[in-house]
Coordinates of C-alpha atoms in Angstrom, one line a residue:
M1 CA 36.5 115.4 64.9
P2 CA 34.6 118.0 67.3
R3 CA 36.7 120.5 69.3
R4 CA 35.0 119.0 72.6
Q5 CA 36.2 115.7 71.6
G6 CA 39.7 116.9 70.9
Y7 CA 40.1 118.5 74.2
A8 CA 38.8 115.6 76.1
L9 CA 41.1 113.4 74.2
L10 CA 44.0 115.5 75.3
I11 CA 43.0 115.9 78.7
A12 CA 43.1 111.8 78.8
L13 CA 46.2 111.7 77.1
V14 CA 47.9 114.4 79.8
A15 CA 46.1 112.3 82.7
G16 CA 47.7 109.1 81.8
T17 CA 51.1 110.3 81.2
A18 CA 51.0 111.6 84.5
V19 CA 49.4 108.6 86.0
L20 CA 52.3 106.2 83.9
A21 CA 54.7 108.8 85.8
A22 CA 53.8 108.1 88.7
A23 CA 53.8 104.3 88.3
V24 CA 57.3 104.6 87.1
A25 CA 58.2 107.0 89.9
F26 CA 56.7 104.2 92.8
G27 CA 58.4 101.6 91.4
T28 CA 61.6 103.1 91.3
T29 CA 61.1 103.9 95.2
L30 CA 60.3 100.6 95.8
L31 CA 63.1 99.3 94.0
S32 CA 65.8 101.9 95.3
G33 CA 64.0 103.3 98.4
P34 CA 64.0 107.1 98.8
R35 CA 67.1 109.5 97.8
S36 CA 69.0 111.5 100.3
T37 CA 70.2 114.7 100.0
P38 CA 73.3 114.8 98.7
L39 CA 76.4 115.1 101.4
P40 CA 78.5 118.6 101.1
P41 CA 81.7 117.7 99.6
A42 CA 83.9 117.0 102.9
E43 CA 81.2 114.4 104.3
T44 CA 80.9 112.7 101.0
Q45 CA 85.1 112.2 101.5
A46 CA 84.6 111.0 105.0
A47 CA 82.2 108.6 104.1
A48 CA 84.2 107.1 101.3
R49 CA 86.7 106.5 103.9
N50 CA 84.8 105.2 106.4
P51 CA 81.7 104.3 105.4
V52 CA 80.2 103.2 108.2
D53 CA 80.3 104.5 111.7
P54 CA 82.5 102.5 113.7
A55 CA 81.3 103.8 117.1
A56 CA 77.6 102.5 116.0
A57 CA 78.9 99.1 116.0
G58 CA 78.4 96.0 118.4
G59 CA 80.6 94.0 120.2
T60 CA 83.8 94.9 122.4
W61 CA 87.3 95.0 121.2
V62 CA 88.9 91.6 121.1
A63 CA 92.6 90.7 119.7
T64 CA 92.6 88.3 116.8
W65 CA 96.3 88.6 116.4
T66 CA 99.5 90.0 118.1
A67 CA 102.7 89.5 118.0
A68 CA 105.5 90.8 120.9
P69 CA 108.0 93.0 119.6
V70 CA 111.6 91.5 120.1
R71 CA 114.1 94.0 119.8
A72 CA 115.6 96.5 117.3
E73 CA 116.4 95.0 113.4
P74 CA 120.1 95.1 112.9
G75 CA 121.2 97.1 109.8
T76 CA 117.8 99.5 110.4
K77 CA 119.6 102.3 112.3
D78 CA 118.0 104.8 109.2
G79 CA 114.6 102.6 109.1
L80 CA 113.5 101.9 106.1
P81 CA 112.6 105.2 104.2
G82 CA 110.6 105.3 101.3
R83 CA 109.5 101.5 101.7
T84 CA 106.1 99.9 101.9
I85 CA 106.0 97.6 104.9
R86 CA 103.1 94.8 104.1
N87 CA 102.9 92.7 107.2
V88 CA 101.1 89.2 106.7
V89 CA 99.1 88.1 109.8
H90 CA 96.7 85.3 110.4
T91 CA 93.6 85.8 112.2
S92 CA 92.2 83.9 114.8
I93 CA 88.4 85.6 114.6
G94 CA 86.4 87.8 112.5
G95 CA 84.7 91.1 112.7
N96 CA 83.7 93.7 110.4
V97 CA 85.4 96.7 112.2
A98 CA 89.2 96.4 112.8
R99 CA 92.0 99.0 114.6
I100 CA 96.1 98.1 114.8
T101 CA 98.6 98.9 116.9
L102 CA 101.9 100.3 115.7
S103 CA 105.0 100.3 117.9
N104 CA 108.7 102.4 117.5
L105 CA 109.6 100.6 121.1
F106 CA 113.2 100.2 119.9
G107 CA 113.0 103.1 117.6
T108 CA 115.5 106.2 118.8
T109 CA 114.0 108.7 116.4
P110 CA 110.2 109.3 115.6
L111 CA 108.8 107.0 113.2
V112 CA 106.3 108.5 110.5
I113 CA 103.5 106.7 108.6
D114 CA 102.1 108.3 105.7
Q115 CA 99.8 105.6 104.2
A116 CA 98.5 102.6 106.2
T117 CA 95.9 99.9 105.0
V118 CA 94.2 97.0 106.4
N119 CA 93.6 94.7 103.5
T120 CA 93.4 98.0 100.7
R121 CA 91.0 99.6 103.4
P122 CA 92.6 103.2 104.4
V123 CA 93.5 103.7 108.4
T124 CA 93.4 106.6 109.7
F125 CA 94.5 108.1 113.2
K126 CA 92.8 110.6 114.6
G127 CA 91.5 111.1 111.6
A128 CA 94.8 111.5 110.1
A129 CA 96.3 109.7 107.2
V130 CA 99.8 110.5 108.5
V131 CA 100.9 109.6 112.0
T132 CA 104.1 109.7 113.9
V133 CA 105.1 107.5 116.5
A134 CA 107.5 109.1 119.3
A135 CA 110.7 106.8 120.0
G136 CA 109.7 104.0 122.4
G137 CA 106.2 104.9 121.9
R138 CA 102.8 103.0 120.0
V139 CA 99.6 103.8 118.4
I140 CA 96.3 102.7 117.8
S141 CA 94.7 103.1 114.9
D142 CA 90.7 104.6 114.6
P143 CA 88.8 102.1 113.8
V144 CA 88.3 100.9 109.8
V145 CA 85.5 98.9 108.5
V146 CA 86.8 96.1 106.8
P147 CA 85.8 92.3 106.9
V148 CA 88.2 90.3 108.6
A149 CA 87.3 86.5 108.3
P150 CA 88.5 84.4 111.1
D151 CA 91.4 81.5 110.6
S152 CA 92.5 83.8 107.7
D153 CA 95.4 85.9 106.3
L154 CA 95.2 89.6 106.8
Q155 CA 97.5 92.2 105.2
V156 CA 98.6 95.2 107.1
S157 CA 100.2 97.5 105.0
F158 CA 102.2 101.0 105.8
R159 CA 104.7 103.2 104.1
T160 CA 107.7 104.8 106.0
P161 CA 108.7 107.9 103.7
R162 CA 111.3 109.3 105.6
A163 CA 114.6 107.9 107.6
G164 CA 113.3 107.1 111.4
G165 CA 114.8 103.8 113.4
P166 CA 116.0 101.3 114.2
V167 CA 112.9 99.2 113.1
T168 CA 111.6 97.3 115.9
Y169 CA 110.6 93.6 114.6
H170 CA 109.6 90.3 115.1
S171 CA 112.0 88.0 113.5
N172 CA 111.3 84.5 112.3
T173 CA 107.5 84.6 111.9
H174 CA 107.1 81.5 109.8
Q175 CA 104.8 83.4 107.7
T176 CA 105.6 84.9 104.7
S177 CA 105.4 89.6 104.8
Y178 CA 106.7 91.8 102.2
L179 CA 108.7 94.8 101.7
I180 CA 107.9 96.9 99.1
D181 CA 110.2 99.8 96.8
E182 CA 110.8 101.2 93.4
R183 CA 113.0 98.4 92.5
G184 CA 110.0 95.7 93.6
T185 CA 108.8 93.6 96.0
W186 CA 110.8 91.4 98.7
S187 CA 109.4 88.6 100.3
T188 CA 110.5 88.5 104.5
T189 CA 109.5 86.4 107.7
H190 CA 110.0 89.4 109.8
W191 CA 107.2 91.7 110.8
R192 CA 107.7 95.4 111.6
Y193 CA 106.3 97.7 113.8
L194 CA 102.8 96.1 113.7
T195 CA 101.9 94.4 117.1
A196 CA 98.4 93.9 117.5
V197 CA 95.1 93.6 115.2
D198 CA 91.7 93.9 117.4
V199 CA 88.5 93.4 116.0
R200 CA 85.0 94.4 117.3
S201 CA 83.3 91.5 118.1
E202 CA 79.6 90.8 119.6
R203 CA 80.4 86.4 120.0
A204 CA 84.0 86.3 121.5
L205 CA 84.2 85.9 125.0
G206 CA 87.3 87.8 125.2
A207 CA 91.4 86.3 124.3
V208 CA 93.5 83.8 125.4
V209 CA 96.9 85.0 125.2
A210 CA 99.9 82.3 124.7
F211 CA 102.9 83.7 126.7
G212 CA 105.8 81.7 125.5
D213 CA 108.9 81.1 123.9
S214 CA 110.3 79.1 120.8
L215 CA 107.8 76.6 121.3
T216 CA 104.9 79.5 121.5
A217 CA 106.4 81.3 118.6
G218 CA 106.8 78.0 116.2
S219 CA 110.5 77.3 115.7
G220 CA 110.7 74.3 113.3
S221 CA 106.8 74.9 112.1
T222 CA 106.4 75.0 108.5
T223 CA 106.5 78.4 106.7
D224 CA 103.1 79.9 105.9
A225 CA 101.2 76.6 107.4
N226 CA 100.2 78.3 110.6
A227 CA 100.9 75.0 112.4
R228 CA 101.6 76.9 115.9
W229 CA 99.9 75.7 118.7
P230 CA 98.4 78.6 119.3
D231 CA 96.8 78.3 115.9
V232 CA 95.7 74.9 116.5
L233 CA 94.3 76.2 119.7
A234 CA 92.5 79.0 117.8
D235 CA 91.0 76.2 115.2
R236 CA 89.8 74.1 118.6
L237 CA 88.0 77.5 119.9
A238 CA 86.2 77.9 116.5
G239 CA 85.4 82.1 117.5
R240 CA 84.6 81.7 121.2
Y241 CA 87.9 83.0 121.8
G242 CA 90.6 85.5 120.0
V243 CA 94.4 83.9 120.2
A244 CA 96.7 86.1 120.8
N245 CA 100.1 84.6 120.4
A246 CA 102.8 86.5 122.9
G247 CA 105.9 84.1 122.0
I248 CA 109.5 84.9 121.6
A249 CA 112.0 82.4 120.6
G250 CA 114.8 82.5 123.1
N251 CA 112.5 84.3 125.8
R252 CA 113.1 83.4 129.7
I253 CA 110.8 83.8 133.0
V254 CA 113.4 85.9 134.3
G255 CA 116.5 87.6 133.2
I256 CA 118.1 87.7 129.9
G257 CA 120.0 85.1 127.9
R258 CA 122.8 85.9 125.4
G259 CA 120.7 84.9 122.3
T260 CA 117.7 87.3 121.0
G261 CA 115.0 86.2 123.1
G262 CA 113.9 89.8 124.1
Q263 CA 113.0 91.5 127.4
S264 CA 112.1 88.4 129.7
G265 CA 108.6 87.4 130.6
T266 CA 108.7 89.0 134.0
D267 CA 109.5 92.3 132.5
R268 CA 107.1 92.0 129.3
L269 CA 103.9 91.0 131.3
D270 CA 102.0 94.2 131.4
R271 CA 103.4 95.0 127.5
D272 CA 102.6 91.5 125.5
V273 CA 99.6 90.1 128.2
L274 CA 98.1 92.2 130.2
S275 CA 97.4 95.1 127.4
V276 CA 96.2 92.8 125.0
A277 CA 92.2 93.8 123.8
G278 CA 89.6 91.6 125.7
A279 CA 92.8 89.4 127.3
R280 CA 90.6 87.0 129.6
T281 CA 93.0 83.6 130.2
V282 CA 97.0 83.4 129.4
V283 CA 98.5 80.3 129.0
V284 CA 102.1 80.7 130.2
A285 CA 104.8 78.2 128.6
L286 CA 108.3 79.6 129.9
G287 CA 111.1 78.4 131.6
I288 CA 112.8 75.8 129.2
N289 CA 115.4 78.6 128.6
D290 CA 116.1 79.6 132.0
V291 CA 116.8 76.0 132.1
Q292 CA 119.4 75.1 129.1
Q293 CA 120.2 78.7 128.0
S294 CA 123.0 80.3 128.9
P295 CA 123.3 81.4 132.1
Q296 CA 121.6 78.4 133.5
E297 CA 119.5 78.8 136.3
A298 CA 120.4 75.9 138.7
D299 CA 117.7 76.3 141.5
P300 CA 114.1 75.2 140.2
Q301 CA 112.9 77.1 143.0
R302 CA 113.8 80.6 141.4
I303 CA 111.7 79.4 138.4
V304 CA 109.0 78.5 140.1
D305 CA 108.8 81.5 142.2
S306 CA 109.3 83.6 139.1
L307 CA 106.0 82.1 137.8
R308 CA 103.9 82.3 140.8
A309 CA 104.8 86.0 140.6
L310 CA 103.5 86.4 137.0
T311 CA 100.4 84.5 137.8
D312 CA 99.9 87.1 141.2
R313 CA 100.2 89.9 138.6
A314 CA 97.7 88.3 136.0
H315 CA 95.2 87.6 139.0
A316 CA 95.2 91.0 139.6
R317 CA 94.1 92.0 136.8
G318 CA 91.4 89.0 136.7
L319 CA 92.9 86.6 133.8
T320 CA 92.9 83.1 134.6
V321 CA 96.5 81.7 134.4
V322 CA 96.9 78.3 132.9
G323 CA 100.5 77.2 132.9
A324 CA 102.5 74.8 130.6
T325 CA 105.0 72.0 132.2
L326 CA 108.4 72.0 130.5
T327 CA 109.3 69.8 127.7
P328 CA 112.0 67.4 126.9
F329 CA 115.0 68.4 125.6
E330 CA 117.7 65.4 125.8
G331 CA 119.9 65.4 122.5
F332 CA 119.7 69.2 122.1
A333 CA 123.5 70.6 122.5
T334 CA 122.6 72.4 126.3
W335 CA 121.4 69.2 127.6
T336 CA 122.8 67.7 130.8
P337 CA 121.3 65.2 133.5
Q338 CA 121.3 68.2 136.2
R339 CA 119.8 70.6 133.8
D340 CA 117.0 68.1 133.0
A341 CA 116.7 67.6 136.7
V342 CA 116.2 71.4 137.4
R343 CA 113.5 70.4 134.4
H344 CA 111.6 67.8 136.3
A345 CA 111.8 69.5 139.5
V346 CA 109.9 72.5 137.9
N347 CA 107.2 70.3 136.1
E348 CA 106.8 68.4 139.6
Q349 CA 105.5 71.9 141.4
I350 CA 103.6 72.7 138.2
R351 CA 101.9 69.0 138.5
A352 CA 101.1 69.8 142.1
G353 CA 98.8 72.5 141.2
T354 CA 100.7 75.3 144.0
V355 CA 101.7 77.6 140.6
F356 CA 98.9 78.2 138.5
D357 CA 94.8 78.0 138.2
A358 CA 95.3 75.1 136.2
Y359 CA 98.0 73.2 134.1
V360 CA 98.5 71.9 130.6
D361 CA 101.0 69.0 130.5
F362 CA 102.9 69.9 127.9
D363 CA 106.0 67.5 128.6
A364 CA 103.4 64.6 128.4
A365 CA 102.0 65.4 125.4
V366 CA 105.2 65.1 123.5
R367 CA 107.8 63.2 125.2
D368 CA 108.8 59.6 123.7
P369 CA 106.9 56.8 126.5
A370 CA 110.4 54.9 125.6
A371 CA 112.7 57.4 126.3
P372 CA 110.5 60.3 128.7
N373 CA 113.6 62.8 128.5
R374 CA 113.6 62.8 124.8
I375 CA 110.6 64.3 122.3
L376 CA 109.0 61.7 120.6
T377 CA 111.0 61.3 117.3
S378 CA 107.5 61.5 115.1
Y379 CA 107.1 65.6 116.9
D380 CA 111.0 66.2 116.5
S381 CA 111.8 68.8 114.0
G382 CA 115.4 67.9 113.9
D383 CA 117.0 69.5 116.7
H384 CA 115.4 67.9 119.8
L385 CA 114.1 71.0 121.5
H386 CA 111.6 72.2 119.1
L387 CA 108.6 70.6 117.1
N388 CA 107.6 69.8 114.2
D389 CA 104.0 70.5 112.8
D390 CA 102.5 67.4 114.4
G391 CA 104.3 68.2 117.6
Y392 CA 102.5 71.7 117.9
R393 CA 99.3 69.7 117.1
A394 CA 99.9 67.6 120.0
L395 CA 100.3 70.8 122.5
G396 CA 97.1 72.5 120.9
D397 CA 95.5 69.7 121.3
R398 CA 96.2 68.7 124.8
L399 CA 94.9 72.2 126.3
D400 CA 91.6 71.4 128.2
L401 CA 89.1 73.9 126.7
R402 CA 87.5 74.2 129.9
S403 CA 90.4 75.4 132.0
L404 CA 90.3 78.6 129.3
D405 CA 86.7 79.8 130.8
Q406 CA 87.5 79.8 134.6
A407 CA 86.4 83.4 135.4
R408 CA 88.1 85.8 138.1
T409 CA 87.2 88.8 139.5
P410 CA 90.0 91.3 139.4
R411 CA 90.8 93.3 142.7
S412 CA 89.8 96.7 143.1
D413 CA 93.1 98.1 143.6
A414 CA 93.9 96.8 140.3
L415 CA 91.3 98.4 138.3

């Protein structure tokens, strides 16, 4: 072959190779996009912890779940050192960014958390993995990018490496959670330290807070069935509102009974309702324990006045207030005709429309038409005061969803 032809062939081969390489590179760019400059090590670690900037996420914070702290857990004066607490909670609305609130309300020493996760995604507090919660205090985590599905179970876990107690908890949750130590994993029906999970939501209009007693907390309902009436309400709302359950078994509107009902509704309103992320409407279902629990309130006007005062405080913050009538309890150990007369007198004023913005007739939803001072047998959990799953569904279905949409404008002095 002549030398000139050889050079020409060589040049053609080189040019062809270059074209082929360019084509491959172009195709790769189409498939994977341009490469970014590698991040410095510190920034790479930050991106792994929080792969999307939460500040850039749309929407506002709305509660998808809450639990009211009740008291200090008996037998935990030193806390739960070395344990991992895995709280399982049931969401109402979903989102892609979440945050959690931890409370040491009833602790007498600082609480140290050195690991926290939401569905295994690491959680930080002001950028740090370790946080100390002061005695009597609470902390809200940094936003964490994690898919939170509506109407689903969510795991929120954290470890307490050293002594620090007693534990702030909510007992009788009707939900299975877990305690983990070097010996194994143990089931529990307590929620410990965790009091709220909020999500960023562009769809939800706000949160409805269910503010009540054992009938709101779900006493008598099936464990892990999520059959409390606020759960039923959340299903009906289908993502339009988050639903925050602030029920405490034994709770009263005024005073503290001899049971374990926590601070009165009057005393805990700011903490358990007004501080809920996105709170727009509160459904108040309190008063039956004032009627039947020792010491019994014999004056229905005192109960009504307390409910009105609570309504005024919620109005001052722009919340709509829907009140529930008091349900029957004849057959329960504390029932007497005199106490039932107090219940009827309270219900009469609630139905007259002089206490709340609107009312839901829980009494009419579950009473036996043939014996109206009793719960319908098919709704009775067995103790003639608390309901079964069908009874709670009747309460959740009774709420008029239109009553939750009444918007109010907060007074300027309440902002």
